[in-house]
mmCIF file of C-alpha atoms in Angstrom:
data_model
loop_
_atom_site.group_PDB
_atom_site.id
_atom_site.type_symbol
_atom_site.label_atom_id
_atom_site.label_comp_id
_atom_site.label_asym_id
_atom_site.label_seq_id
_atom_site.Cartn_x
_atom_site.Cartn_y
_atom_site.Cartn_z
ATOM 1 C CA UNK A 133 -8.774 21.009 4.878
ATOM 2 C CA UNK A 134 -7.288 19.305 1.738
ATOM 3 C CA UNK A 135 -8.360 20.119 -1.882
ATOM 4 C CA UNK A 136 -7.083 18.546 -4.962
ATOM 5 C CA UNK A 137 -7.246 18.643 -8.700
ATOM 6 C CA UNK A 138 -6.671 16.050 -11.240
ATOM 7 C CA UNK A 139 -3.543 17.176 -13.332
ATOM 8 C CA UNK A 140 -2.571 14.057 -14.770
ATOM 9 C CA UNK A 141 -4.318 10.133 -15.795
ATOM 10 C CA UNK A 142 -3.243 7.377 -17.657
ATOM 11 C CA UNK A 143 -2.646 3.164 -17.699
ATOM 12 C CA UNK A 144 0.797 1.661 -17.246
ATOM 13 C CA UNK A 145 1.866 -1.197 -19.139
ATOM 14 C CA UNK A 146 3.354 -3.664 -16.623
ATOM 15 C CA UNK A 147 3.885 -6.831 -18.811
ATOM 16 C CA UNK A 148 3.615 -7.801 -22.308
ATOM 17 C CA UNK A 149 0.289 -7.606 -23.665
ATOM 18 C CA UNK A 150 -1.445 -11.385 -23.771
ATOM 19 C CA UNK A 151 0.405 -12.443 -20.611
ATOM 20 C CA UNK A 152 -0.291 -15.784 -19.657
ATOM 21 C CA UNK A 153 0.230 -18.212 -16.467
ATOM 22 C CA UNK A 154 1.359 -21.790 -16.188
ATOM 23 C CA UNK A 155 -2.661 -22.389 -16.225
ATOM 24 C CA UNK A 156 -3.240 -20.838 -19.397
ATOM 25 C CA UNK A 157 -5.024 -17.900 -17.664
ATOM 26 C CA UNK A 158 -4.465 -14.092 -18.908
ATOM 27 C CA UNK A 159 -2.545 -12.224 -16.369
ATOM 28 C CA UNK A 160 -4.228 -9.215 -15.149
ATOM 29 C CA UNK A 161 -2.061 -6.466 -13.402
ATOM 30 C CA UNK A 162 -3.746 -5.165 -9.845
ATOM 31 C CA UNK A 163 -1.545 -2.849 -8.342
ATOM 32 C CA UNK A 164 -1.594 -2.721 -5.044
ATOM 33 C CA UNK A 165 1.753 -0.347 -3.699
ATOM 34 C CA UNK A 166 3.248 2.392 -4.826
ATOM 35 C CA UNK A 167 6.420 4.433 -3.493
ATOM 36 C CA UNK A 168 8.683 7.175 -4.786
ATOM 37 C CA UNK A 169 12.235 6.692 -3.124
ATOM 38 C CA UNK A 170 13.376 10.211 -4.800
ATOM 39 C CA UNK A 171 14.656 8.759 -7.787
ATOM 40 C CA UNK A 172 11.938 6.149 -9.442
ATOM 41 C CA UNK A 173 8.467 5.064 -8.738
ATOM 42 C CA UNK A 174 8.069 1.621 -7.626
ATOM 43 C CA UNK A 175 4.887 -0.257 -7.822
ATOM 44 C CA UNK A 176 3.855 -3.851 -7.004
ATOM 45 C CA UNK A 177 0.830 -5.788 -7.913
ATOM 46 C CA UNK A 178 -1.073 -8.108 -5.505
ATOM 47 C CA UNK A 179 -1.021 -11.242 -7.629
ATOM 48 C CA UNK A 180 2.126 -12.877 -9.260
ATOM 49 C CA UNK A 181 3.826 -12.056 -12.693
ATOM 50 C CA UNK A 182 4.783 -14.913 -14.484
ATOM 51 C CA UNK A 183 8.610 -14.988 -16.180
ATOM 52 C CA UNK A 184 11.949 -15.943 -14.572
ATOM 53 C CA UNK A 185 13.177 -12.023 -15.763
ATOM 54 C CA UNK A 186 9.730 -10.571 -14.109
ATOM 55 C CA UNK A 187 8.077 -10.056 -10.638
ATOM 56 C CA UNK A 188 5.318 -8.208 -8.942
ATOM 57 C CA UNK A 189 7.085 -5.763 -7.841
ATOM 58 C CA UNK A 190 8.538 -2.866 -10.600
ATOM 59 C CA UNK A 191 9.866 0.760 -10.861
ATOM 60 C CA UNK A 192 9.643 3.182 -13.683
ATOM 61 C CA UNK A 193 11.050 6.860 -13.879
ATOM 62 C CA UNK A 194 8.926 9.700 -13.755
ATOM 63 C CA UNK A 195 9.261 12.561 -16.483
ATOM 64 C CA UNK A 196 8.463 16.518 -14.878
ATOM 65 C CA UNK A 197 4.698 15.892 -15.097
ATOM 66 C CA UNK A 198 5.286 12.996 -12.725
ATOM 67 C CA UNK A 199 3.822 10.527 -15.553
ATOM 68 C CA UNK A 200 5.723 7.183 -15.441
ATOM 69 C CA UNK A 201 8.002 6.176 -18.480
ATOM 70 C CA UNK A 202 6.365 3.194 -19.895
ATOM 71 C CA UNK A 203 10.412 2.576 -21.223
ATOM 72 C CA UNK A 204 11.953 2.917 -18.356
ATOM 73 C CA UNK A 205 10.297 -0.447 -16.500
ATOM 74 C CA UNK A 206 12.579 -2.782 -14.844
ATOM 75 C CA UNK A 207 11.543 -5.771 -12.768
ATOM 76 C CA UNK A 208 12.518 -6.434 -9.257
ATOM 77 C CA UNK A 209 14.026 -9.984 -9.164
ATOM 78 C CA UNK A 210 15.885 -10.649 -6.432
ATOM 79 C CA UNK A 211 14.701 -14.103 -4.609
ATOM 80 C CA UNK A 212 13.271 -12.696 -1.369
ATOM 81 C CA UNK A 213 11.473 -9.998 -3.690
ATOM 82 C CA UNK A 214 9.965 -12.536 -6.278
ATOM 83 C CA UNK A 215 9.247 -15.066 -3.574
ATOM 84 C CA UNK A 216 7.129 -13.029 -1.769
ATOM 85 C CA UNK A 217 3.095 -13.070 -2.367
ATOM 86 C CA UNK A 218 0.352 -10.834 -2.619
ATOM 87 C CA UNK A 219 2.143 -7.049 -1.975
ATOM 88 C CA UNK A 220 -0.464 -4.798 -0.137
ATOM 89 C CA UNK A 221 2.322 -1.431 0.314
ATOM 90 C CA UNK A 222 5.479 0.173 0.251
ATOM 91 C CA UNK A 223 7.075 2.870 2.540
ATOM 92 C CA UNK A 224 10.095 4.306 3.040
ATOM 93 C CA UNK A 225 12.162 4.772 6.249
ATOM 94 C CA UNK A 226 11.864 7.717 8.107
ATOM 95 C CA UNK A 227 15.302 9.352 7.183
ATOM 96 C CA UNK A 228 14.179 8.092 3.348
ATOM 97 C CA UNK A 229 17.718 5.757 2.723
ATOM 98 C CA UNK A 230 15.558 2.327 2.875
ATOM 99 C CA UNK A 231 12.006 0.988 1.053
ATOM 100 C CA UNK A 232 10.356 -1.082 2.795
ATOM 101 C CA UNK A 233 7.489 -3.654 1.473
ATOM 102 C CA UNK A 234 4.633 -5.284 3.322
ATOM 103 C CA UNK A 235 2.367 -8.209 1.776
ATOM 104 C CA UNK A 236 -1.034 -8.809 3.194
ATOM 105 C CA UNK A 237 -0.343 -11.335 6.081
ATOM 106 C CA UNK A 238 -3.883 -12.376 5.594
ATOM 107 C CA UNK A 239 -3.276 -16.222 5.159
ATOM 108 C CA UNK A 240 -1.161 -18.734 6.927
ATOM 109 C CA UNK A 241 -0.607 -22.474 7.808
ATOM 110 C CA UNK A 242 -0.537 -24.048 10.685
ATOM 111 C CA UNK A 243 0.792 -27.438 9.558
ATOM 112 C CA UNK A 244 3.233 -26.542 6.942
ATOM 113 C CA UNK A 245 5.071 -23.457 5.600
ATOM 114 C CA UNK A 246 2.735 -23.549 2.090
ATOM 115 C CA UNK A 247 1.499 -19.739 2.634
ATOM 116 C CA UNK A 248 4.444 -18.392 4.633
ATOM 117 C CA UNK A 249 5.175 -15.938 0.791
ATOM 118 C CA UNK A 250 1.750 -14.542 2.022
ATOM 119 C CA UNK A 251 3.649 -13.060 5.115
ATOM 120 C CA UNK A 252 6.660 -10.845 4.451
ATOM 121 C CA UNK A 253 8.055 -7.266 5.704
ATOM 122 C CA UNK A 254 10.914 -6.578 3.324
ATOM 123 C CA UNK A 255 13.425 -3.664 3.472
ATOM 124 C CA UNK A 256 16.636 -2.664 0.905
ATOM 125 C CA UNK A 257 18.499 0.567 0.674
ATOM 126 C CA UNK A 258 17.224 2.889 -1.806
ATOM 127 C CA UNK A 259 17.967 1.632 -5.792
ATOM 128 C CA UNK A 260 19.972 -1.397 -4.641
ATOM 129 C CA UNK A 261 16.740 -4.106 -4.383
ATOM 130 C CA UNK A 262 19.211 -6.822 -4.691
ATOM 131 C CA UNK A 263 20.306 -6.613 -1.304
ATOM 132 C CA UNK A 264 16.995 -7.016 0.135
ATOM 133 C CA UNK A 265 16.116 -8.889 3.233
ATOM 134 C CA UNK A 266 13.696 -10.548 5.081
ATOM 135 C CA UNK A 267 12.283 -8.459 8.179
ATOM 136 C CA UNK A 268 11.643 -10.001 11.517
ATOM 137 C CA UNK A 269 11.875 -13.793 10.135
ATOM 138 C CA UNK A 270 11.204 -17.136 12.292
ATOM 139 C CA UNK A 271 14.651 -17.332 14.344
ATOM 140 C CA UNK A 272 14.365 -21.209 15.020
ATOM 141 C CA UNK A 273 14.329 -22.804 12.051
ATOM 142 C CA UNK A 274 15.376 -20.242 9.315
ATOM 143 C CA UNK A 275 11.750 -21.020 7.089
ATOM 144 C CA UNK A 276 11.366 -17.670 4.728
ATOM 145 C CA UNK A 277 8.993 -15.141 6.050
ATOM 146 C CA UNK A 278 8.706 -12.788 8.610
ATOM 147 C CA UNK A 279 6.649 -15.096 10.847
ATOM 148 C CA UNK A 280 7.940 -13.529 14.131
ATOM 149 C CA UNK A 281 6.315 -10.095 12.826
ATOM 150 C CA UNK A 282 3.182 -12.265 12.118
ATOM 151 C CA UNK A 283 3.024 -13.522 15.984
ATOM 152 C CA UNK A 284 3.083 -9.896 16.685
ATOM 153 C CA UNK A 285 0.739 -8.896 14.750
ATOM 154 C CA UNK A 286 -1.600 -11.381 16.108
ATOM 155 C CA UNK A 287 -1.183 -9.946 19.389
ATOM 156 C CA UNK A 288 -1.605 -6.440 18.309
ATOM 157 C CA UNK A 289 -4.706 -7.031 16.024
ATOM 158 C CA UNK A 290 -6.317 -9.821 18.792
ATOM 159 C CA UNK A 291 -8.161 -11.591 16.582
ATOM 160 C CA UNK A 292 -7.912 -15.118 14.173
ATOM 161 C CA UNK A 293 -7.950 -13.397 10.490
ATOM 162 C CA UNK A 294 -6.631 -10.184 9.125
ATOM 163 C CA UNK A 295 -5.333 -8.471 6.486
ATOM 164 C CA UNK A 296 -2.670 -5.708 6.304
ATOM 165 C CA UNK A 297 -3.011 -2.962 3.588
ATOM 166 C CA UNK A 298 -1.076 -0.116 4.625
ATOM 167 C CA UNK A 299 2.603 0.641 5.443
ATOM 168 C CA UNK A 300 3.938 3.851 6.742
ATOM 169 C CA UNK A 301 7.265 5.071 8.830
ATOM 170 C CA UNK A 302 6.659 8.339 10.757
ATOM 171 C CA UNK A 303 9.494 10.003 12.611
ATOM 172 C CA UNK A 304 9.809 8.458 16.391
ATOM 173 C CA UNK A 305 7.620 9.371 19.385
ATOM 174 C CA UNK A 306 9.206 11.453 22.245
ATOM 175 C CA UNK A 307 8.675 8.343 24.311
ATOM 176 C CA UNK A 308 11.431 6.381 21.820
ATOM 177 C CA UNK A 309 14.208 8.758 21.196
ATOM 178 C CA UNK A 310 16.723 5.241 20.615
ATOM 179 C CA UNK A 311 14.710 4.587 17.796
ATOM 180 C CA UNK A 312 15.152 6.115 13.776
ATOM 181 C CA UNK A 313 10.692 5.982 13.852
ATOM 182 C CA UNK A 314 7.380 4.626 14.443
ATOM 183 C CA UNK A 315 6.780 1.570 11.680
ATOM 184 C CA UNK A 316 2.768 1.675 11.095
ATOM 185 C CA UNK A 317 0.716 -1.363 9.554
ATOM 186 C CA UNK A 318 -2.415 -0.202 8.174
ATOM 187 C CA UNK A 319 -5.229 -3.289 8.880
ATOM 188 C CA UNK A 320 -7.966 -3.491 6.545
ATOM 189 C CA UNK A 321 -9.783 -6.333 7.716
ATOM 190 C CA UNK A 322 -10.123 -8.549 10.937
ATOM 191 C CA UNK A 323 -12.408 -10.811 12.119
ATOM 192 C CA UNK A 324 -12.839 -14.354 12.698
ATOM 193 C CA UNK A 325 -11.965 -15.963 9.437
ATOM 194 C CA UNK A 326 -12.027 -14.853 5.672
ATOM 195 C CA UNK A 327 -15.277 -14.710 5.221
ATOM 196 C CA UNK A 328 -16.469 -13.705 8.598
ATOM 197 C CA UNK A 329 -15.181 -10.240 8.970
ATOM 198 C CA UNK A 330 -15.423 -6.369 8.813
ATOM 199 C CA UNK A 331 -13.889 -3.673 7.229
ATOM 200 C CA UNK A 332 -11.640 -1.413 9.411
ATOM 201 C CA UNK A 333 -9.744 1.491 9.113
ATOM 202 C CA UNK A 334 -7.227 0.564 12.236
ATOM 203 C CA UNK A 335 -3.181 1.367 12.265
ATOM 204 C CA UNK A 336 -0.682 -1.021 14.498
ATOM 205 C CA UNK A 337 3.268 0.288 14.981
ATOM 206 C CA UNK A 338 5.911 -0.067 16.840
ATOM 207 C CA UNK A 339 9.098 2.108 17.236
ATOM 208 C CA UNK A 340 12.240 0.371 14.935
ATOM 209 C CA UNK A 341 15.675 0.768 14.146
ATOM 210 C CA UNK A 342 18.087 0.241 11.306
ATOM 211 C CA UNK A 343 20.882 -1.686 12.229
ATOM 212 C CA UNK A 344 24.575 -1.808 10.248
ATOM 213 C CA UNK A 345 23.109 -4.956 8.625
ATOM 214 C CA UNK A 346 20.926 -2.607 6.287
ATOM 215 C CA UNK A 347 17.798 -4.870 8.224
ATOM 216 C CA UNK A 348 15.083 -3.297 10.658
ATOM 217 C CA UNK A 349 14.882 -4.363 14.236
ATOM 218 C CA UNK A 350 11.601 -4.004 16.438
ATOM 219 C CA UNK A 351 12.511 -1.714 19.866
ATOM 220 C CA UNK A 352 9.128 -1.919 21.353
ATOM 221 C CA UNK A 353 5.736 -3.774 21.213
ATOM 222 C CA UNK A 354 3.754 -3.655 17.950
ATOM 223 C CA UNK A 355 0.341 -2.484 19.865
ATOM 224 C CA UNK A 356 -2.772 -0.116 18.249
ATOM 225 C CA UNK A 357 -1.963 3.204 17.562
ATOM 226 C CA UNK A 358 -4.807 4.895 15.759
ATOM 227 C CA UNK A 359 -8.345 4.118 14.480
ATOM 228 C CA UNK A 360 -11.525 5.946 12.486
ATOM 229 C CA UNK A 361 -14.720 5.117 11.101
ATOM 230 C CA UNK A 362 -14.824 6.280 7.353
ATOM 231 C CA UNK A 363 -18.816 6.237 8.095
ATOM 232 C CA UNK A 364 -18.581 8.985 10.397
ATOM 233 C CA UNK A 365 -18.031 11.541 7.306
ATOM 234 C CA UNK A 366 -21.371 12.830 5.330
ATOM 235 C CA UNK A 367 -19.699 11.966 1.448
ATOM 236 C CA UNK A 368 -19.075 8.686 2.512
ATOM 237 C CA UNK A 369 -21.675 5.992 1.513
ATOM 238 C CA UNK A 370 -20.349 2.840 1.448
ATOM 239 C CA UNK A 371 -18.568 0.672 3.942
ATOM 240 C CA UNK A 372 -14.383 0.837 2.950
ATOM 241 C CA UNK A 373 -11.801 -0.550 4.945
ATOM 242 C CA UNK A 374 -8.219 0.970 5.086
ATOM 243 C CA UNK A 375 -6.008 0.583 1.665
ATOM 244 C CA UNK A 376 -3.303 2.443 1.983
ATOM 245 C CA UNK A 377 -1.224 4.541 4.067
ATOM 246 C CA UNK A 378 1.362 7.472 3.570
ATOM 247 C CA UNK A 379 3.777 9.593 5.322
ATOM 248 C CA UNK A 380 3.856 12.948 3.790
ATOM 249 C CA UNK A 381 7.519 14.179 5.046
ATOM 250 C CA UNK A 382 7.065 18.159 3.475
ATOM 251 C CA UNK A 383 4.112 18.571 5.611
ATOM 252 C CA UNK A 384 4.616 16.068 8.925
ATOM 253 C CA UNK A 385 0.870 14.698 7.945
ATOM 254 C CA UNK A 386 0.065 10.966 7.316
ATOM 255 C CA UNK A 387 -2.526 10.317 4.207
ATOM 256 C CA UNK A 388 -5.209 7.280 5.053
ATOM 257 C CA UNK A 389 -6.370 5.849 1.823
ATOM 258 C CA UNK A 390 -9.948 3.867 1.989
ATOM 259 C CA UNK A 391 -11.720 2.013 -0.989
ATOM 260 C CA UNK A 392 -14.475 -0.017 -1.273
ATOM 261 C CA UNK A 393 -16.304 -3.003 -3.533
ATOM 262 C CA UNK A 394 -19.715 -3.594 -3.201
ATOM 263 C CA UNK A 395 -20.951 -6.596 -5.475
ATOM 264 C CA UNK A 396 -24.607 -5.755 -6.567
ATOM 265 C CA UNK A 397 -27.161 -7.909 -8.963
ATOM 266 C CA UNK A 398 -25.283 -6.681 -12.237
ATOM 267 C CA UNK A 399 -21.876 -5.559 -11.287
ATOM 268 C CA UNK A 400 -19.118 -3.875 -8.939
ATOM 269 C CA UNK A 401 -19.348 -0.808 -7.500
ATOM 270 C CA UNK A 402 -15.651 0.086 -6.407
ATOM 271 C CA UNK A 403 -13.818 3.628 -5.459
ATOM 272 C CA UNK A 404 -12.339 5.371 -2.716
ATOM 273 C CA UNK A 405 -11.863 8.330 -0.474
ATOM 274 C CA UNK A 406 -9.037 10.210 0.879
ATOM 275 C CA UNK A 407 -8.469 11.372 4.370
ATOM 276 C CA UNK A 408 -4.891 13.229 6.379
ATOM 277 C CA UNK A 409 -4.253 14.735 9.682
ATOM 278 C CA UNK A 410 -0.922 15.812 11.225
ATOM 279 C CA UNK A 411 1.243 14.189 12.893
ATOM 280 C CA UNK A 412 0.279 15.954 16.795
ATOM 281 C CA UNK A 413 -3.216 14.702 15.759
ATOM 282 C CA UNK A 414 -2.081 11.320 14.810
ATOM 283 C CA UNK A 415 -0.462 11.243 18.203
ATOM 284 C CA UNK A 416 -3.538 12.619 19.862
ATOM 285 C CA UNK A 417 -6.055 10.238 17.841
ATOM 286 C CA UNK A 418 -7.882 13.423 16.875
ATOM 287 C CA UNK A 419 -10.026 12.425 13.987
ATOM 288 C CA UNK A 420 -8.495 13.312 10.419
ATOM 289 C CA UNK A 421 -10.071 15.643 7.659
ATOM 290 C CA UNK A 422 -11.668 14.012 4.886
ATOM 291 C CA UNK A 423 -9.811 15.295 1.525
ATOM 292 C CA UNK A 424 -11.597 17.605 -0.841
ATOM 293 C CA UNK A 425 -11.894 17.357 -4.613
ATOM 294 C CA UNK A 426 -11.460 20.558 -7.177
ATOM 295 C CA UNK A 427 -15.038 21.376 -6.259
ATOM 296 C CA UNK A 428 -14.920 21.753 -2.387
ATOM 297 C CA UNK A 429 -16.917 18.070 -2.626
ATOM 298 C CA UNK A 430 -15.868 15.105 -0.595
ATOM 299 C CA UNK A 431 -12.901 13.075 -2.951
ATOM 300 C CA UNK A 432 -14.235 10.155 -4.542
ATOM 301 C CA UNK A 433 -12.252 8.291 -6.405
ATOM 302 C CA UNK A 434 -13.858 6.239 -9.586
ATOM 303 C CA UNK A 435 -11.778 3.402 -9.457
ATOM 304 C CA UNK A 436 -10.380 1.229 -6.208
ATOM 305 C CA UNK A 437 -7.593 3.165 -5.111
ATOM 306 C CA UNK A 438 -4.861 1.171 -3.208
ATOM 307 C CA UNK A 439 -2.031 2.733 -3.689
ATOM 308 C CA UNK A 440 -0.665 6.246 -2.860
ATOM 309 C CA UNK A 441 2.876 7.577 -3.654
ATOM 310 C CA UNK A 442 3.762 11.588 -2.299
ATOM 311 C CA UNK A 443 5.986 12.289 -5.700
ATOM 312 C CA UNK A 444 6.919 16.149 -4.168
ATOM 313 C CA UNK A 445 5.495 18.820 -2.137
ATOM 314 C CA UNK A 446 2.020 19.171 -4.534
ATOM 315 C CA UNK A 447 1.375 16.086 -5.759
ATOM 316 C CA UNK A 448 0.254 12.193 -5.394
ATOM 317 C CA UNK A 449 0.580 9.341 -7.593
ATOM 318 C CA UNK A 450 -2.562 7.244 -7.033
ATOM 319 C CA UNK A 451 -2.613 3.838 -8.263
ATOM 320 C CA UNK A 452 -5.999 1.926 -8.741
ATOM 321 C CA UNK A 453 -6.395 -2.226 -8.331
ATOM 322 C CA UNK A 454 -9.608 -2.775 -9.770
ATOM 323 C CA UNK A 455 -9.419 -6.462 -10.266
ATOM 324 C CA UNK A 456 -11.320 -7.886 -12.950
ATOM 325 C CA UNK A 457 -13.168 -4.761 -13.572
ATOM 326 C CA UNK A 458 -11.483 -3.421 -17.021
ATOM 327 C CA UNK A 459 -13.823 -0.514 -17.428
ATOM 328 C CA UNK A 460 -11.688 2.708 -17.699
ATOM 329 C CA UNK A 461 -14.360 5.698 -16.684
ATOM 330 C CA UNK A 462 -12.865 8.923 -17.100
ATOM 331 C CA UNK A 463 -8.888 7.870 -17.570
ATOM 332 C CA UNK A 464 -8.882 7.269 -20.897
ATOM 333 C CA UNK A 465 -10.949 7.517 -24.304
ATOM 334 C CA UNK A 466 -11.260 3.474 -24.566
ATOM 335 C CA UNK A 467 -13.794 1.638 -22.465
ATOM 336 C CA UNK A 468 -11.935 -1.221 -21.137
ATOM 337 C CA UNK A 469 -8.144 -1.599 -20.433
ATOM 338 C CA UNK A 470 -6.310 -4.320 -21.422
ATOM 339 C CA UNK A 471 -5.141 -6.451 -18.322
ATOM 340 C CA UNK A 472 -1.805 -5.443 -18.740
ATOM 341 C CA UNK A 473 -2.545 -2.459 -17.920
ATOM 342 C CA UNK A 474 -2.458 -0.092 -14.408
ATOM 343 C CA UNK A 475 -4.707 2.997 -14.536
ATOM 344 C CA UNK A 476 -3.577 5.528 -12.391
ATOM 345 C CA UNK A 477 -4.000 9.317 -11.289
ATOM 346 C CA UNK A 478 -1.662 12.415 -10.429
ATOM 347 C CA UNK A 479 -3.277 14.926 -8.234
ATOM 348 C CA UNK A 480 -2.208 18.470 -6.705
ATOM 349 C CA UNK A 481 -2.776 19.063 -3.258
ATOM 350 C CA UNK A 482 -3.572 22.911 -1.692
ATOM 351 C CA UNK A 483 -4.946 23.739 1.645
ATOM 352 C CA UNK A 484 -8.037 24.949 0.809
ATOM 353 C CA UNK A 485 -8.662 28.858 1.013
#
């Protein structure tokens, strides 16, 4: 079993304070992703930034108490990156030379190519973003968007609507040995349509390689390879669907990341929970442990937690998307954030005694 401790908390100022769109509406930062690649800490938010020298996706350096450098921000511009809408996660390849980036592949278009930014797997090497490209795109006609994946993913998932939220590469299977690892989708929702579903906690893969292109091939079928029911766990008392997923490489565990936002007559109720198993249990879809805070109590988070970064051997960068809730709790002094800002958490991990 997992225990952690809070070591570190704070908001990140993504874009100018006052930030407006083309519409005249303020801008408010929900970040979605997070990934360390071993040198910065990038982050992307689920709805656009506005500005030709600005995206949704970012990085920022890290000083030694893995707190990001508000200084030290740089966008990620280059077309496939900025084109690309509504980032759920990041990962990184297996032997850690490559970041890849999923969006949510929850909306598409059957009669025109309008919400084809809505469905994109992304890869570039490691702090060279401008040679991203385009994972698993449409073959036939050359439209932008990895609409091939999406037909896959249909298949996998077998149903009309769904949305991905997690993105994790775990070293390959014995049954694979030609490929460089296992590329796992997490899927947060599925049902029949977007407002007739349920909230899951359900991972899809399939086994990939990198070719000499610097892009990611597919070597078998993208089918289900895991499952859990967050309800299942005394702790856990509301309904969450999958929001994140992470390969913990210093351990050989994966991390499952759940959150949750119940409207109610007066406002949101929104957090999280944390759960990990190894990588033989992964295989053997043994159940995983539920993560512990300081206290030996079940993890909550305060805020909706969607994205998770593993920074070193102790510790996780967890980044919150709260959405229009500004209210701060327990990470800072103020009551509200300003919508330029990303509240976030460090924690330090310990097998518990």
């Amino acid at each position: 079993m997992l225990r952690t401790e809070i070591v570190a908390s704070g908001t990140l100022d993504c874009f100018p304070p006052g930030l407006r769109d083309a519409d005249g509406d303020l801008v408010n930062v929900e970040v979605s992703a997070a990934v360390f690649d071993g040198r910065r800490l990038i982050l992307a938010s689920d709805k656009p930034i506005p500005g030709e020298a600005r995206s949704a996706a970012f990085a920022v350096t890290l000083d030694g108490d893995a707190l990001p450098q508000p200084d030290s921000l740089v966008y990620l511009t280059a077309a496939a990156i900025k084109n690309a809408i509504k980032y759920e996660d990041f990962a990184l390849t297996v032997d850690g030379r490559h970041v890849l980036a999923t969006t949510g592949f929850d909306r598409i278009a059957t009669d025109s190519h309008a919400l084809n930014p809505y469905n994109h797997l992304l890869i570039w090497p490691v702090g060279e973003p401008e040679r991203v490209r385009v994972v698993d795109p449409d073959p036939r006609d050359g439209v932008e968007g990895s609409l091939e994946l999406r037909r896959k993913l249909d298949a996998a998932i077998g149903l009309p609507y769904y949305k991905i939220e997690g993105l994790a590469a775990v070293p390959p299977a014995q049954a694979s040995p030609d490929s460089d690892g296992l590329l796992l989708f997490g899927v947060r929702e599925q049902g029949q349509a977007h407002d007739d579903f349920d909230y899951v906690c359900r991972v899809v893969g399939a086994h990939y390689r990198i070719g000499a292109d610097d892009n990611l091939e597919f070597v078998d079928e993208l089918c289900e390879r895991y499952r859990f029911e967050p309800g299942d766990y005394a702790g856990v008392r509301h309904v969450c669907g999958l929001s994140s997923l992470e390969y913990d490489p210093y351990h050989a565990r994966l991390y499952l990341m759940a959150s949750f936002e119940i409207e109610e007559a007066t406002a949101a109720t929104i957090g999280g929970y944390l759960w990990a198993l190894s990588l033989d249990d992964f295989a053997a879809g043994a159940a995983p442990a539920i993560v512990e805070d300081a206290h030996g109590e079940v993890l909550r988070f305060e805020h909706k937690a969607e994205g998770l970064a593993v920074i070193d051997r102790e510790r996780l960068f967890v980044a919150y998307d709260n959405d229009r809730d500004m209210a701060l709790g327990s990470i800072d002094a103020r009551d509200e954030r300003h919508a330029c800002e990303a509240p976030y958490t460090v924690l330090r991990v310990s097998e518990r005694a």
